[in-house]
XYZ file of N, CA and C in Angstrom:
261
model
N -16.643 -7.128 -42.255
C -15.510 -7.941 -42.659
C -14.443 -7.035 -43.276
N -13.266 -7.047 -42.729
C -12.176 -6.254 -43.273
C -12.155 -4.799 -42.858
N -13.095 -4.369 -41.991
C -13.164 -2.970 -41.565
C -11.866 -2.540 -40.878
N -11.330 -3.369 -40.004
C -10.146 -2.985 -39.244
C -8.869 -3.032 -40.082
N -8.902 -3.661 -41.218
C -7.727 -3.702 -42.080
C -7.406 -2.328 -42.644
N -8.380 -1.433 -42.709
C -8.186 -0.122 -43.321
C -7.968 0.988 -42.291
N -8.050 0.647 -41.020
C -7.833 1.644 -39.974
C -6.361 1.713 -39.619
N -5.884 2.915 -39.433
C -4.517 3.117 -38.976
C -4.575 3.615 -37.543
N -3.983 2.872 -36.650
C -3.948 3.249 -35.239
C -2.543 3.692 -34.885
N -2.450 4.712 -34.083
C -1.157 5.177 -33.638
C -1.297 6.494 -32.896
N -0.202 6.936 -32.340
C -0.179 8.223 -31.658
C 1.248 8.735 -31.667
N 1.402 9.990 -31.323
C 2.738 10.588 -31.320
C 3.257 10.825 -29.902
N 2.574 10.266 -28.905
C 3.030 10.426 -27.526
C 4.259 9.568 -27.275
N 5.227 10.138 -26.630
C 6.404 9.371 -26.223
C 6.167 8.942 -24.787
N 5.697 7.710 -24.619
C 5.331 7.205 -23.312
C 6.430 6.351 -22.697
N 6.548 6.450 -21.392
C 7.435 5.591 -20.609
C 6.587 4.945 -19.523
N 7.157 3.954 -18.853
C 6.441 3.339 -17.732
C 7.121 3.727 -16.423
N 6.316 3.898 -15.394
C 6.835 4.339 -14.102
C 7.819 3.332 -13.514
N 7.468 2.045 -13.528
C 8.350 1.041 -12.934
C 9.626 0.864 -13.758
N 9.503 0.879 -15.066
C 10.683 0.775 -15.915
C 11.622 1.948 -15.726
N 11.078 3.140 -15.582
C 11.893 4.341 -15.404
C 12.560 4.387 -14.037
N 11.827 3.985 -13.009
C 12.335 4.092 -11.640
C 13.219 2.912 -11.251
N 12.811 1.696 -11.622
C 13.527 0.484 -11.219
C 14.425 -0.090 -12.308
N 14.275 0.394 -13.529
C 15.026 -0.169 -14.626
C 14.403 -1.427 -15.190
N 13.269 -1.863 -14.618
C 12.576 -3.064 -15.070
C 11.124 -2.989 -14.629
N 10.264 -3.649 -15.381
C 8.842 -3.690 -15.025
C 8.621 -4.662 -13.871
N 7.479 -4.548 -13.211
C 7.100 -5.525 -12.198
C 6.928 -6.881 -12.876
N 7.471 -7.928 -12.293
C 7.379 -9.265 -12.896
C 5.952 -9.793 -12.901
N 5.219 -9.477 -11.838
C 3.854 -9.976 -11.705
C 2.917 -8.849 -11.302
N 1.917 -8.589 -12.123
C 0.836 -7.691 -11.725
C -0.486 -8.445 -11.725
N -0.457 -9.685 -12.194
C -1.621 -10.566 -12.194
C -1.089 -11.948 -11.863
N -1.722 -12.606 -10.873
C -1.205 -13.893 -10.420
C -2.381 -14.823 -10.135
N -2.781 -15.570 -11.158
C -3.883 -16.518 -11.021
C -3.362 -17.913 -11.355
N -4.209 -18.903 -11.216
C -3.788 -20.257 -11.571
C -3.543 -20.387 -13.071
N -4.295 -19.632 -13.882
C -4.184 -19.724 -15.337
C -3.102 -18.812 -15.927
N -2.799 -17.694 -15.263
C -1.847 -16.728 -15.806
C -1.039 -16.096 -14.685
N 0.251 -16.019 -14.894
C 1.145 -15.353 -13.957
C 2.084 -14.468 -14.773
N 1.908 -13.161 -14.647
C 2.752 -12.253 -15.412
C 2.322 -10.814 -15.258
N 2.857 -9.954 -16.095
C 2.569 -8.516 -16.039
C 1.492 -8.151 -17.061
N 0.431 -7.548 -16.583
C -0.647 -7.027 -17.428
C -0.827 -5.531 -17.244
N -0.396 -5.013 -16.115
C -0.690 -3.630 -15.733
C 0.579 -2.784 -15.737
N 0.418 -1.556 -16.165
C 1.530 -0.605 -16.246
C 0.995 0.778 -15.913
N 1.877 1.655 -15.460
C 1.539 3.064 -15.287
C 2.341 3.816 -16.341
N 1.652 4.318 -17.357
C 2.294 5.059 -18.431
C 2.294 6.553 -18.118
N 3.332 7.248 -18.570
C 3.402 8.699 -18.397
C 4.284 9.277 -19.498
N 4.219 10.589 -19.659
C 5.079 11.275 -20.623
C 6.238 11.924 -19.864
N 7.468 11.471 -20.107
C 8.619 12.003 -19.363
C 8.901 13.469 -19.638
N 8.342 14.023 -20.711
C 8.519 15.455 -20.979
C 7.730 16.298 -19.979
N 6.687 15.698 -19.386
C 5.812 16.436 -18.476
C 5.961 16.032 -17.015
N 6.384 14.809 -16.768
C 6.437 14.281 -15.404
C 7.751 13.564 -15.152
N 8.114 13.481 -13.874
C 9.266 12.685 -13.455
C 8.805 11.750 -12.350
N 9.241 10.507 -12.401
C 8.875 9.528 -11.374
C 9.786 9.728 -10.176
N 9.179 9.922 -9.011
C 9.954 10.057 -7.776
C 10.109 8.722 -7.067
N 9.051 7.903 -7.096
C 9.087 6.616 -6.391
C 7.969 5.721 -6.902
N 8.152 4.424 -6.733
C 7.110 3.439 -7.023
C 7.010 2.501 -5.827
N 5.832 1.921 -5.642
C 5.656 0.981 -4.535
C 6.322 -0.343 -4.863
N 6.740 -1.029 -3.816
C 7.343 -2.348 -3.997
C 6.242 -3.348 -4.334
N 6.512 -4.209 -5.295
C 5.568 -5.249 -5.689
C 6.058 -6.566 -5.109
N 5.134 -7.331 -4.518
C 5.509 -8.616 -3.929
C 6.140 -9.534 -4.965
N 7.109 -10.330 -4.520
C 7.715 -11.292 -5.435
C 6.878 -12.568 -5.469
N 7.257 -13.494 -6.321
C 6.451 -14.696 -6.539
C 6.290 -15.533 -5.278
N 7.311 -15.601 -4.441
C 7.190 -16.400 -3.214
C 6.107 -15.840 -2.286
N 5.960 -14.533 -2.250
C 4.911 -13.926 -1.432
C 3.533 -14.112 -2.064
N 3.455 -13.950 -3.399
C 2.170 -14.077 -4.085
C 1.644 -15.504 -4.076
N 2.527 -16.477 -4.060
C 2.110 -17.880 -4.154
C 1.792 -18.514 -2.803
N 1.819 -17.776 -1.725
C 1.572 -18.347 -0.399
C 0.213 -19.030 -0.307
N -0.773 -18.531 -1.040
C -2.096 -19.156 -1.051
C -2.451 -19.613 -2.470
N -1.499 -20.080 -3.212
C -1.628 -20.616 -4.563
C -1.795 -19.540 -5.621
N -2.788 -18.661 -5.464
C -3.042 -17.654 -6.495
C -3.850 -16.513 -5.895
N -4.010 -15.466 -6.664
C -4.855 -14.332 -6.276
C -6.196 -14.451 -6.987
N -7.272 -13.965 -6.438
C -7.394 -13.365 -5.112
C -7.202 -14.398 -4.007
N -6.888 -13.900 -2.821
C -6.642 -14.764 -1.675
C -7.317 -14.169 -0.445
N -7.093 -14.784 0.685
C -7.721 -14.288 1.922
C -7.157 -12.940 2.350
N -5.952 -12.593 1.890
C -5.342 -11.310 2.267
C -5.301 -10.305 1.126
N -5.535 -10.769 -0.104
C -5.527 -9.881 -1.268
C -6.823 -10.091 -2.049
N -7.717 -9.113 -2.036
C -9.056 -9.300 -2.610
C -9.123 -9.232 -4.138
N -8.038 -8.953 -4.821
C -8.057 -8.847 -6.273
C -7.026 -9.793 -6.881
N -7.218 -10.165 -8.138
C -6.203 -10.971 -8.817
C -5.124 -10.081 -9.438
N -5.245 -8.773 -9.273
C -4.231 -7.832 -9.739
C -3.496 -7.241 -8.542
N -2.213 -7.022 -8.715
C -1.371 -6.407 -7.694
C -1.450 -4.887 -7.871
N -1.528 -4.150 -6.788
C -1.606 -2.689 -6.870
C -0.258 -2.112 -7.302
N -0.325 -1.213 -8.261
C 0.841 -0.450 -8.673
C 0.606 1.003 -8.261
N 1.627 1.596 -7.644
C 1.511 2.975 -7.162
C 2.789 3.725 -7.541
N 2.629 4.925 -8.065
C 3.793 5.747 -8.415
C 3.550 7.177 -7.931
N 4.648 7.815 -7.535
C 4.615 9.230 -7.150
C 5.368 10.008 -8.218
N 4.729 11.061 -8.707
C 5.305 11.874 -9.774
C 5.545 13.305 -9.319
N 6.455 13.962 -9.998
C 6.666 15.394 -9.786
C 6.464 16.074 -11.115
């Protein structure tokens, strides 16, 4: 009881996200189920060490909702794949 009240969590890494850096905005949907529709997944990186060259296109809601929710007959996971290329 109260153990976590005394812990200090943090780090000094300056992290950015691949989609935010490349597209100027995060993917709207990385998880699309009947109970939850939104972004849960991100690709974090340190811009001092890497540069994002490209990110994969993420399906929009009209494409994801074709079979109500994920997983579906064409997408075996309830998460959308995020892919980034770095230099």
